């Protein structure tokens, strides 16, 4: 029977084998067995979870890595959390290394803040705590009504740079857009390296997207009564008063602020998904004289044709952690390398269960990291 001596259990909420690899590594480090449960999809694609052992009065940790089928993974997590809640588990802690929908944390036109919705769903399902890693925006923690531990993968990536990149002292850390400058600065200061920032029209940052503050709405071509004035026509709010109009943005051609000539360029980011921006950045850096280009990111989603584009690009290596399963992509592209972060996740689980301080895992972490 899978009862850890210290009174906690670890389950995987994934129905696919590839997604349980991280859970197995974590349980090996903890010295416990993976909880006995069955997660599967019925013929009509409904998610079913069967917990095969008693969890009454136990601290339960659910490890959920997010594959390409994001919505199925979310349902698996929600259904398992609710099953454990109704089975009288004492505490239910979600270990979600890559938190899905984290890019949808701001209002876009008439959309919604989906990340906030997901946080509410997890709380309703029964989760009492979450362990995650490198949230897209740290402010996402405020969406939750329970504690969130946002771990950092940077110590593992920094170690990789120091041990696996020859002559890394001749490298320069690159932010592929101004919005990534703080993260790049953090790496540069810790490695005692220089910093370069890319800026230009090929970059499309989230802050440039429409945020829905268009009021009144634009005039539509409508037909109606000749004397009828539509209320949304652009008119001055008061006679004789004109509101100032915000000038449209026009980005300059791509520029690189910083000298990358004859250097190893290391581009750092939190997520690498669609790689077109990274490929374009690599081409520019090559033109500016960089002789090797590395991409370092926490979450390697690598969707669509990412492996093929990386293989055909000027990028020498893409280094990501195993927060997201990407074994198939590695087979398609040998340039993709993986850094294991199961050690810090296992230590977080141990400390939370034993009621120990988490400060040790956040040593030298600043507000801007």
mmCIF file of C-alpha atoms in Angstrom:
data_model
loop_
_atom_site.group_PDB
_atom_site.id
_atom_site.type_symbol
_atom_site.label_atom_id
_atom_site.label_comp_id
_atom_site.label_asym_id
_atom_site.label_seq_id
_atom_site.Cartn_x
_atom_site.Cartn_y
_atom_site.Cartn_z
ATOM 1 C CA UNK A 1 0.000 0.000 0.000
ATOM 2 C CA UNK A 2 1.354 3.442 -0.969
ATOM 3 C CA UNK A 3 1.488 5.121 2.443
ATOM 4 C CA UNK A 4 4.533 7.290 2.943
ATOM 5 C CA UNK A 5 5.896 7.184 6.479
ATOM 6 C CA UNK A 6 5.421 10.909 6.882
ATOM 7 C CA UNK A 7 1.733 10.777 5.896
ATOM 8 C CA UNK A 8 1.519 12.249 2.414
ATOM 9 C CA UNK A 9 0.855 10.833 -1.026
ATOM 10 C CA UNK A 10 1.737 11.885 -4.520
ATOM 11 C CA UNK A 11 -0.553 11.296 -7.506
ATOM 12 C CA UNK A 12 -0.276 12.016 -11.206
ATOM 13 C CA UNK A 13 -3.378 13.406 -12.887
ATOM 14 C CA UNK A 14 -2.221 12.627 -16.440
ATOM 15 C CA UNK A 15 -3.796 10.000 -18.673
ATOM 16 C CA UNK A 16 -0.801 9.856 -21.055
ATOM 17 C CA UNK A 17 2.431 8.017 -20.267
ATOM 18 C CA UNK A 18 4.729 10.770 -21.546
ATOM 19 C CA UNK A 19 3.277 13.214 -19.036
ATOM 20 C CA UNK A 20 3.952 10.990 -16.013
ATOM 21 C CA UNK A 21 7.742 11.025 -16.419
ATOM 22 C CA UNK A 22 8.204 14.130 -14.271
ATOM 23 C CA UNK A 23 5.935 12.671 -11.571
ATOM 24 C CA UNK A 24 8.056 9.502 -11.485
ATOM 25 C CA UNK A 25 11.271 11.494 -11.106
ATOM 26 C CA UNK A 26 9.804 13.515 -8.243
ATOM 27 C CA UNK A 27 8.573 10.447 -6.356
ATOM 28 C CA UNK A 28 11.968 8.763 -6.814
ATOM 29 C CA UNK A 29 13.660 11.735 -5.187
ATOM 30 C CA UNK A 30 11.113 11.718 -2.349
ATOM 31 C CA UNK A 31 11.466 7.969 -1.820
ATOM 32 C CA UNK A 32 7.738 7.258 -2.119
ATOM 33 C CA UNK A 33 5.621 5.401 -4.637
ATOM 34 C CA UNK A 34 3.320 7.146 -7.073
ATOM 35 C CA UNK A 35 -0.288 6.983 -5.869
ATOM 36 C CA UNK A 36 -2.555 4.352 -7.354
ATOM 37 C CA UNK A 37 -5.164 5.960 -9.559
ATOM 38 C CA UNK A 38 -6.615 5.612 -13.034
ATOM 39 C CA UNK A 39 -7.201 8.636 -15.247
ATOM 40 C CA UNK A 40 -8.755 8.036 -18.652
ATOM 41 C CA UNK A 41 -11.084 9.380 -21.326
ATOM 42 C CA UNK A 42 -14.342 7.602 -22.075
ATOM 43 C CA UNK A 43 -15.535 7.053 -25.630
ATOM 44 C CA UNK A 44 -17.422 10.365 -25.576
ATOM 45 C CA UNK A 45 -14.222 12.158 -24.363
ATOM 46 C CA UNK A 46 -15.481 12.650 -20.812
ATOM 47 C CA UNK A 47 -12.743 12.493 -18.183
ATOM 48 C CA UNK A 48 -12.982 9.832 -15.503
ATOM 49 C CA UNK A 49 -10.768 9.467 -12.424
ATOM 50 C CA UNK A 50 -10.678 6.474 -10.075
ATOM 51 C CA UNK A 51 -8.545 6.769 -6.919
ATOM 52 C CA UNK A 52 -7.555 3.243 -5.935
ATOM 53 C CA UNK A 53 -6.558 3.805 -2.285
ATOM 54 C CA UNK A 54 -7.645 5.654 0.835
ATOM 55 C CA UNK A 55 -6.578 9.285 1.157
ATOM 56 C CA UNK A 56 -8.550 10.198 4.269
ATOM 57 C CA UNK A 57 -6.744 12.731 6.449
ATOM 58 C CA UNK A 58 -3.667 12.808 4.184
ATOM 59 C CA UNK A 59 -1.760 15.620 2.483
ATOM 60 C CA UNK A 60 -2.198 14.906 -1.233
ATOM 61 C CA UNK A 61 0.068 16.308 -3.957
ATOM 62 C CA UNK A 62 -1.257 16.144 -7.528
ATOM 63 C CA UNK A 63 1.430 16.484 -10.180
ATOM 64 C CA UNK A 64 0.014 17.694 -13.469
ATOM 65 C CA UNK A 65 2.221 18.447 -16.452
ATOM 66 C CA UNK A 66 0.470 20.104 -19.363
ATOM 67 C CA UNK A 67 0.697 18.392 -22.782
ATOM 68 C CA UNK A 68 -0.536 19.835 -26.063
ATOM 69 C CA UNK A 69 -4.125 18.936 -25.174
ATOM 70 C CA UNK A 70 -4.337 21.656 -22.540
ATOM 71 C CA UNK A 71 -8.065 21.541 -21.868
ATOM 72 C CA UNK A 72 -8.085 17.788 -21.254
ATOM 73 C CA UNK A 73 -5.219 18.175 -18.781
ATOM 74 C CA UNK A 74 -7.146 20.877 -16.921
ATOM 75 C CA UNK A 75 -10.228 18.677 -16.667
ATOM 76 C CA UNK A 76 -8.103 15.777 -15.413
ATOM 77 C CA UNK A 77 -6.707 17.996 -12.682
ATOM 78 C CA UNK A 78 -10.111 19.382 -11.694
ATOM 79 C CA UNK A 79 -11.807 15.976 -11.601
ATOM 80 C CA UNK A 80 -8.995 14.388 -9.593
ATOM 81 C CA UNK A 81 -8.905 17.280 -7.106
ATOM 82 C CA UNK A 82 -12.657 17.001 -6.583
ATOM 83 C CA UNK A 83 -12.432 13.217 -6.207
ATOM 84 C CA UNK A 84 -9.782 13.634 -3.503
ATOM 85 C CA UNK A 85 -11.802 16.367 -1.797
ATOM 86 C CA UNK A 86 -14.882 14.135 -1.589
ATOM 87 C CA UNK A 87 -12.627 11.316 -0.313
ATOM 88 C CA UNK A 88 -11.777 13.465 2.761
ATOM 89 C CA UNK A 89 -8.173 14.355 1.911
ATOM 90 C CA UNK A 90 -6.783 16.804 4.472
ATOM 91 C CA UNK A 91 -4.961 19.123 2.046
ATOM 92 C CA UNK A 92 -4.813 18.989 -1.750
ATOM 93 C CA UNK A 93 -1.740 20.640 -3.250
ATOM 94 C CA UNK A 94 -1.456 21.014 -7.023
ATOM 95 C CA UNK A 95 2.054 20.728 -8.477
ATOM 96 C CA UNK A 96 1.626 22.457 -11.847
ATOM 97 C CA UNK A 97 5.105 23.339 -13.165
ATOM 98 C CA UNK A 98 3.707 25.119 -16.225
ATOM 99 C CA UNK A 99 0.495 26.950 -15.397
ATOM 100 C CA UNK A 100 -1.778 26.931 -18.482
ATOM 101 C CA UNK A 101 -3.545 30.031 -19.810
ATOM 102 C CA UNK A 102 -0.950 32.183 -18.042
ATOM 103 C CA UNK A 103 -0.636 34.408 -21.123
ATOM 104 C CA UNK A 104 -4.334 35.225 -20.870
ATOM 105 C CA UNK A 105 -3.919 37.235 -17.689
ATOM 106 C CA UNK A 106 -4.893 40.622 -19.136
ATOM 107 C CA UNK A 107 -8.049 41.960 -20.708
ATOM 108 C CA UNK A 108 -8.003 41.861 -24.502
ATOM 109 C CA UNK A 109 -10.771 43.720 -26.311
ATOM 110 C CA UNK A 110 -14.023 41.972 -25.322
ATOM 111 C CA UNK A 111 -12.322 38.804 -24.158
ATOM 112 C CA UNK A 112 -11.804 37.617 -20.608
ATOM 113 C CA UNK A 113 -9.022 37.046 -18.108
ATOM 114 C CA UNK A 114 -9.047 33.265 -18.454
ATOM 115 C CA UNK A 115 -6.218 32.794 -15.969
ATOM 116 C CA UNK A 116 -8.412 34.247 -13.215
ATOM 117 C CA UNK A 117 -11.250 31.919 -14.231
ATOM 118 C CA UNK A 118 -8.937 28.907 -14.011
ATOM 119 C CA UNK A 119 -7.732 29.976 -10.570
ATOM 120 C CA UNK A 120 -11.337 30.117 -9.345
ATOM 121 C CA UNK A 121 -12.097 26.688 -10.842
ATOM 122 C CA UNK A 122 -9.116 25.109 -9.086
ATOM 123 C CA UNK A 123 -10.190 26.558 -5.742
ATOM 124 C CA UNK A 124 -13.747 25.336 -6.262
ATOM 125 C CA UNK A 125 -12.501 21.844 -7.134
ATOM 126 C CA UNK A 126 -10.764 21.621 -3.766
ATOM 127 C CA UNK A 127 -7.143 22.668 -4.183
ATOM 128 C CA UNK A 128 -5.685 24.383 -1.114
ATOM 129 C CA UNK A 129 -2.195 25.240 -2.374
ATOM 130 C CA UNK A 130 -0.280 25.361 -5.669
ATOM 131 C CA UNK A 131 3.371 24.831 -6.533
ATOM 132 C CA UNK A 132 4.268 26.218 -9.947
ATOM 133 C CA UNK A 133 7.324 27.547 -11.760
ATOM 134 C CA UNK A 134 8.093 30.823 -13.530
ATOM 135 C CA UNK A 135 4.581 32.205 -13.989
ATOM 136 C CA UNK A 136 4.310 34.330 -17.118
ATOM 137 C CA UNK A 137 3.420 37.268 -14.889
ATOM 138 C CA UNK A 138 4.155 37.120 -11.151
ATOM 139 C CA UNK A 139 0.969 39.097 -10.467
ATOM 140 C CA UNK A 140 -1.039 35.983 -11.420
ATOM 141 C CA UNK A 141 -0.525 34.843 -7.814
ATOM 142 C CA UNK A 142 -3.079 37.462 -6.818
ATOM 143 C CA UNK A 143 -5.810 35.601 -8.727
ATOM 144 C CA UNK A 144 -5.792 32.780 -6.182
ATOM 145 C CA UNK A 145 -7.591 32.606 -2.846
ATOM 146 C CA UNK A 146 -4.974 30.170 -1.460
ATOM 147 C CA UNK A 147 -1.140 30.131 -1.245
ATOM 148 C CA UNK A 148 0.942 29.904 -4.424
ATOM 149 C CA UNK A 149 4.657 29.067 -4.470
ATOM 150 C CA UNK A 150 6.161 30.360 -7.714
ATOM 151 C CA UNK A 151 9.515 28.556 -7.957
ATOM 152 C CA UNK A 152 12.322 29.646 -10.295
ATOM 153 C CA UNK A 153 14.118 27.570 -12.905
ATOM 154 C CA UNK A 154 16.897 30.135 -13.405
ATOM 155 C CA UNK A 155 19.407 28.440 -11.019
ATOM 156 C CA UNK A 156 19.271 25.286 -13.167
ATOM 157 C CA UNK A 157 19.584 27.220 -16.429
ATOM 158 C CA UNK A 158 22.445 29.314 -15.038
ATOM 159 C CA UNK A 159 24.219 26.122 -14.001
ATOM 160 C CA UNK A 160 23.751 24.745 -17.524
ATOM 161 C CA UNK A 161 25.321 27.884 -19.011
ATOM 162 C CA UNK A 162 28.338 27.645 -16.724
ATOM 163 C CA UNK A 163 28.907 23.917 -17.184
ATOM 164 C CA UNK A 164 27.761 23.160 -20.737
ATOM 165 C CA UNK A 165 28.536 26.250 -22.819
ATOM 166 C CA UNK A 166 32.261 26.401 -23.625
ATOM 167 C CA UNK A 167 33.797 29.852 -23.215
ATOM 168 C CA UNK A 168 30.584 31.243 -21.718
ATOM 169 C CA UNK A 169 32.639 34.169 -20.400
ATOM 170 C CA UNK A 170 32.608 35.440 -23.979
ATOM 171 C CA UNK A 171 28.800 35.383 -24.050
ATOM 172 C CA UNK A 172 26.257 38.180 -23.901
ATOM 173 C CA UNK A 173 22.721 37.845 -22.568
ATOM 174 C CA UNK A 174 20.063 39.018 -25.040
ATOM 175 C CA UNK A 175 16.460 40.108 -24.453
ATOM 176 C CA UNK A 176 14.523 39.586 -27.690
ATOM 177 C CA UNK A 177 12.148 42.410 -26.744
ATOM 178 C CA UNK A 178 12.163 45.242 -24.187
ATOM 179 C CA UNK A 179 9.537 43.382 -22.126
ATOM 180 C CA UNK A 180 12.074 40.581 -21.517
ATOM 181 C CA UNK A 181 14.825 42.974 -20.411
ATOM 182 C CA UNK A 182 14.370 42.430 -16.655
ATOM 183 C CA UNK A 183 14.739 38.668 -16.953
ATOM 184 C CA UNK A 184 17.801 39.080 -19.198
ATOM 185 C CA UNK A 185 19.313 41.600 -16.782
ATOM 186 C CA UNK A 186 18.896 39.105 -13.935
ATOM 187 C CA UNK A 187 20.871 36.472 -15.872
ATOM 188 C CA UNK A 188 23.531 38.981 -16.957
ATOM 189 C CA UNK A 189 24.153 40.244 -13.418
ATOM 190 C CA UNK A 190 24.450 36.725 -11.985
ATOM 191 C CA UNK A 191 26.844 35.560 -14.700
ATOM 192 C CA UNK A 192 28.749 38.879 -14.749
ATOM 193 C CA UNK A 193 28.091 39.217 -18.472
ATOM 194 C CA UNK A 194 27.010 42.006 -20.770
ATOM 195 C CA UNK A 195 23.402 42.704 -21.789
ATOM 196 C CA UNK A 196 21.848 43.401 -25.195
ATOM 197 C CA UNK A 197 18.232 44.278 -25.960
ATOM 198 C CA UNK A 198 16.481 43.853 -29.291
ATOM 199 C CA UNK A 199 13.781 46.271 -30.355
ATOM 200 C CA UNK A 200 11.936 46.857 -33.580
ATOM 201 C CA UNK A 201 8.946 46.219 -35.782
ATOM 202 C CA UNK A 202 9.416 42.446 -35.943
ATOM 203 C CA UNK A 203 8.712 42.210 -32.229
ATOM 204 C CA UNK A 204 5.075 42.137 -31.102
ATOM 205 C CA UNK A 205 4.770 42.543 -27.360
ATOM 206 C CA UNK A 206 1.567 41.957 -25.413
ATOM 207 C CA UNK A 207 1.467 45.577 -24.305
ATOM 208 C CA UNK A 208 0.919 46.667 -27.917
ATOM 209 C CA UNK A 209 -2.298 44.710 -28.312
ATOM 210 C CA UNK A 210 -5.679 46.401 -28.053
ATOM 211 C CA UNK A 211 -6.983 46.360 -24.513
ATOM 212 C CA UNK A 212 -10.654 47.013 -25.217
ATOM 213 C CA UNK A 213 -10.763 50.628 -24.149
ATOM 214 C CA UNK A 214 -12.482 51.765 -27.349
ATOM 215 C CA UNK A 215 -15.495 53.798 -26.357
ATOM 216 C CA UNK A 216 -17.657 54.820 -28.057
ATOM 217 C CA UNK A 217 -17.438 51.985 -30.627
ATOM 218 C CA UNK A 218 -16.504 52.832 -34.185
ATOM 219 C CA UNK A 219 -19.209 53.998 -36.601
ATOM 220 C CA UNK A 220 -20.869 51.240 -38.578
ATOM 221 C CA UNK A 221 -22.386 51.551 -42.029
ATOM 222 C CA UNK A 222 -26.053 51.297 -41.139
ATOM 223 C CA UNK A 223 -29.208 52.446 -42.771
ATOM 224 C CA UNK A 224 -32.040 53.896 -40.767
ATOM 225 C CA UNK A 225 -34.350 56.841 -40.482
ATOM 226 C CA UNK A 226 -32.821 59.890 -42.228
ATOM 227 C CA UNK A 227 -33.167 62.063 -39.156
ATOM 228 C CA UNK A 228 -31.946 59.504 -36.657
ATOM 229 C CA UNK A 229 -28.640 60.273 -34.932
ATOM 230 C CA UNK A 230 -26.819 57.138 -33.807
ATOM 231 C CA UNK A 231 -25.605 57.521 -30.198
ATOM 232 C CA UNK A 232 -22.136 56.087 -30.911
ATOM 233 C CA UNK A 233 -21.191 58.578 -33.631
ATOM 234 C CA UNK A 234 -17.937 60.379 -32.818
ATOM 235 C CA UNK A 235 -18.975 63.722 -31.422
ATOM 236 C CA UNK A 236 -17.242 66.077 -29.024
ATOM 237 C CA UNK A 237 -18.422 65.470 -25.441
ATOM 238 C CA UNK A 238 -19.244 69.171 -25.031
ATOM 239 C CA UNK A 239 -19.625 71.938 -27.626
ATOM 240 C CA UNK A 240 -16.246 73.399 -28.522
ATOM 241 C CA UNK A 241 -14.199 70.724 -26.728
ATOM 242 C CA UNK A 242 -11.957 68.271 -28.602
ATOM 243 C CA UNK A 243 -10.368 65.338 -26.760
ATOM 244 C CA UNK A 244 -6.709 64.702 -27.619
ATOM 245 C CA UNK A 245 -6.174 61.640 -29.794
ATOM 246 C CA UNK A 246 -3.541 59.077 -28.867
ATOM 247 C CA UNK A 247 -0.954 58.848 -31.634
ATOM 248 C CA UNK A 248 -0.576 55.427 -33.255
ATOM 249 C CA UNK A 249 2.605 53.512 -32.479
ATOM 250 C CA UNK A 250 5.134 53.005 -35.204
ATOM 251 C CA UNK A 251 8.026 50.737 -34.356
ATOM 252 C CA UNK A 252 11.453 51.417 -35.865
ATOM 253 C CA UNK A 253 13.370 48.799 -37.856
ATOM 254 C CA UNK A 254 14.936 46.089 -35.718
ATOM 255 C CA UNK A 255 17.881 47.349 -33.721
ATOM 256 C CA UNK A 256 20.166 45.622 -31.240
ATOM 257 C CA UNK A 257 21.172 47.785 -28.301
ATOM 258 C CA UNK A 258 24.500 46.293 -27.304
ATOM 259 C CA UNK A 259 27.512 44.820 -29.100
ATOM 260 C CA UNK A 260 27.130 41.120 -29.979
ATOM 261 C CA UNK A 261 29.944 40.967 -32.544
ATOM 262 C CA UNK A 262 32.269 38.012 -31.962
ATOM 263 C CA UNK A 263 30.221 36.883 -28.930
ATOM 264 C CA UNK A 264 28.021 33.967 -27.922
ATOM 265 C CA UNK A 265 24.436 35.269 -27.808
ATOM 266 C CA UNK A 266 22.176 33.728 -25.156
ATOM 267 C CA UNK A 267 18.506 34.685 -25.532
ATOM 268 C CA UNK A 268 16.488 34.127 -22.334
ATOM 269 C CA UNK A 269 12.711 33.947 -21.920
ATOM 270 C CA UNK A 270 10.112 32.125 -19.833
ATOM 271 C CA UNK A 271 8.185 30.361 -22.629
ATOM 272 C CA UNK A 272 9.163 29.179 -26.085
ATOM 273 C CA UNK A 273 6.118 28.127 -28.085
ATOM 274 C CA UNK A 274 5.812 29.472 -31.627
ATOM 275 C CA UNK A 275 9.453 30.037 -32.506
ATOM 276 C CA UNK A 276 9.189 32.501 -35.386
ATOM 277 C CA UNK A 277 10.274 35.438 -33.195
ATOM 278 C CA UNK A 278 13.242 33.492 -31.866
ATOM 279 C CA UNK A 279 14.299 32.436 -35.366
ATOM 280 C CA UNK A 280 14.059 36.044 -36.594
ATOM 281 C CA UNK A 281 16.059 37.251 -33.587
ATOM 282 C CA UNK A 282 18.742 34.644 -34.283
ATOM 283 C CA UNK A 283 19.073 35.812 -37.886
ATOM 284 C CA UNK A 284 19.550 39.414 -36.768
ATOM 285 C CA UNK A 285 22.138 38.416 -34.161
ATOM 286 C CA UNK A 286 24.052 36.416 -36.780
ATOM 287 C CA UNK A 287 24.067 39.460 -39.055
ATOM 288 C CA UNK A 288 25.416 41.534 -36.146
ATOM 289 C CA UNK A 289 28.341 39.145 -35.718
ATOM 290 C CA UNK A 290 27.308 36.632 -33.020
ATOM 291 C CA UNK A 291 28.986 33.306 -33.784
ATOM 292 C CA UNK A 292 26.806 31.069 -31.589
ATOM 293 C CA UNK A 293 23.209 31.475 -30.484
ATOM 294 C CA UNK A 294 21.512 29.728 -27.575
ATOM 295 C CA UNK A 295 17.886 29.976 -26.454
ATOM 296 C CA UNK A 296 17.199 29.432 -22.735
ATOM 297 C CA UNK A 297 13.583 29.101 -21.575
ATOM 298 C CA UNK A 298 11.759 27.505 -18.661
ATOM 299 C CA UNK A 299 8.759 26.081 -20.520
ATOM 300 C CA UNK A 300 9.353 24.416 -23.876
ATOM 301 C CA UNK A 301 5.885 24.152 -25.412
ATOM 302 C CA UNK A 302 7.359 23.996 -28.946
ATOM 303 C CA UNK A 303 4.043 23.841 -30.763
ATOM 304 C CA UNK A 304 3.314 23.286 -34.447
ATOM 305 C CA UNK A 305 6.427 23.261 -36.658
ATOM 306 C CA UNK A 306 8.772 24.526 -33.946
ATOM 307 C CA UNK A 307 11.254 21.599 -34.137
ATOM 308 C CA UNK A 308 11.627 21.903 -37.913
ATOM 309 C CA UNK A 309 12.030 25.693 -37.778
ATOM 310 C CA UNK A 310 14.667 25.418 -35.043
ATOM 311 C CA UNK A 311 16.561 22.757 -36.981
ATOM 312 C CA UNK A 312 16.646 24.923 -40.116
ATOM 313 C CA UNK A 313 17.493 28.161 -38.283
ATOM 314 C CA UNK A 314 20.705 29.839 -37.142
ATOM 315 C CA UNK A 315 19.987 28.743 -33.557
ATOM 316 C CA UNK A 316 22.660 26.395 -32.214
ATOM 317 C CA UNK A 317 20.815 25.060 -29.163
ATOM 318 C CA UNK A 318 17.457 25.445 -27.408
ATOM 319 C CA UNK A 319 17.641 24.632 -23.693
ATOM 320 C CA UNK A 320 14.377 24.120 -21.788
ATOM 321 C CA UNK A 321 13.348 22.407 -18.563
ATOM 322 C CA UNK A 322 11.119 19.358 -18.225
ATOM 323 C CA UNK A 323 8.119 21.304 -16.884
ATOM 324 C CA UNK A 324 6.378 20.377 -20.160
ATOM 325 C CA UNK A 325 6.863 16.999 -21.904
ATOM 326 C CA UNK A 326 8.706 17.441 -25.213
ATOM 327 C CA UNK A 327 10.320 14.094 -25.983
ATOM 328 C CA UNK A 328 8.723 13.939 -29.433
ATOM 329 C CA UNK A 329 10.108 17.361 -30.316
ATOM 330 C CA UNK A 330 13.589 16.280 -29.199
ATOM 331 C CA UNK A 331 13.455 13.336 -31.583
ATOM 332 C CA UNK A 332 12.572 15.721 -34.408
ATOM 333 C CA UNK A 333 15.274 18.257 -33.510
ATOM 334 C CA UNK A 334 18.566 17.294 -31.820
ATOM 335 C CA UNK A 335 19.233 20.958 -31.023
ATOM 336 C CA UNK A 336 16.705 20.788 -28.164
ATOM 337 C CA UNK A 337 18.264 20.023 -24.767
ATOM 338 C CA UNK A 338 16.507 19.386 -21.445
ATOM 339 C CA UNK A 339 17.354 20.465 -17.893
ATOM 340 C CA UNK A 340 15.757 18.465 -15.074
ATOM 341 C CA UNK A 341 13.999 20.523 -12.370
ATOM 342 C CA UNK A 342 12.457 17.620 -10.438
ATOM 343 C CA UNK A 343 14.890 18.267 -7.573
ATOM 344 C CA UNK A 344 13.407 21.630 -6.583
ATOM 345 C CA UNK A 345 9.822 20.400 -7.021
ATOM 346 C CA UNK A 346 10.506 17.400 -4.762
ATOM 347 C CA UNK A 347 12.114 19.630 -2.142
ATOM 348 C CA UNK A 348 9.116 21.992 -2.250
ATOM 349 C CA UNK A 349 6.749 19.062 -1.651
ATOM 350 C CA UNK A 350 8.835 17.840 1.291
ATOM 351 C CA UNK A 351 9.023 21.270 2.906
ATOM 352 C CA UNK A 352 5.327 22.041 2.513
ATOM 353 C CA UNK A 353 4.283 18.725 4.035
ATOM 354 C CA UNK A 354 6.712 19.074 6.958
ATOM 355 C CA UNK A 355 5.711 22.687 7.581
ATOM 356 C CA UNK A 356 9.238 23.959 6.897
ATOM 357 C CA UNK A 357 10.096 27.391 5.535
ATOM 358 C CA UNK A 358 10.249 27.773 1.755
ATOM 359 C CA UNK A 359 12.785 30.612 2.033
ATOM 360 C CA UNK A 360 15.665 28.246 1.229
ATOM 361 C CA UNK A 361 14.250 27.720 -2.266
ATOM 362 C CA UNK A 362 14.092 31.488 -2.862
ATOM 363 C CA UNK A 363 17.629 32.415 -1.801
ATOM 364 C CA UNK A 364 18.939 35.486 -3.632
ATOM 365 C CA UNK A 365 15.658 35.806 -5.539
ATOM 366 C CA UNK A 366 14.662 39.473 -5.919
ATOM 367 C CA UNK A 367 11.348 41.097 -6.795
ATOM 368 C CA UNK A 368 12.399 41.535 -10.435
ATOM 369 C CA UNK A 369 13.475 37.890 -10.926
#
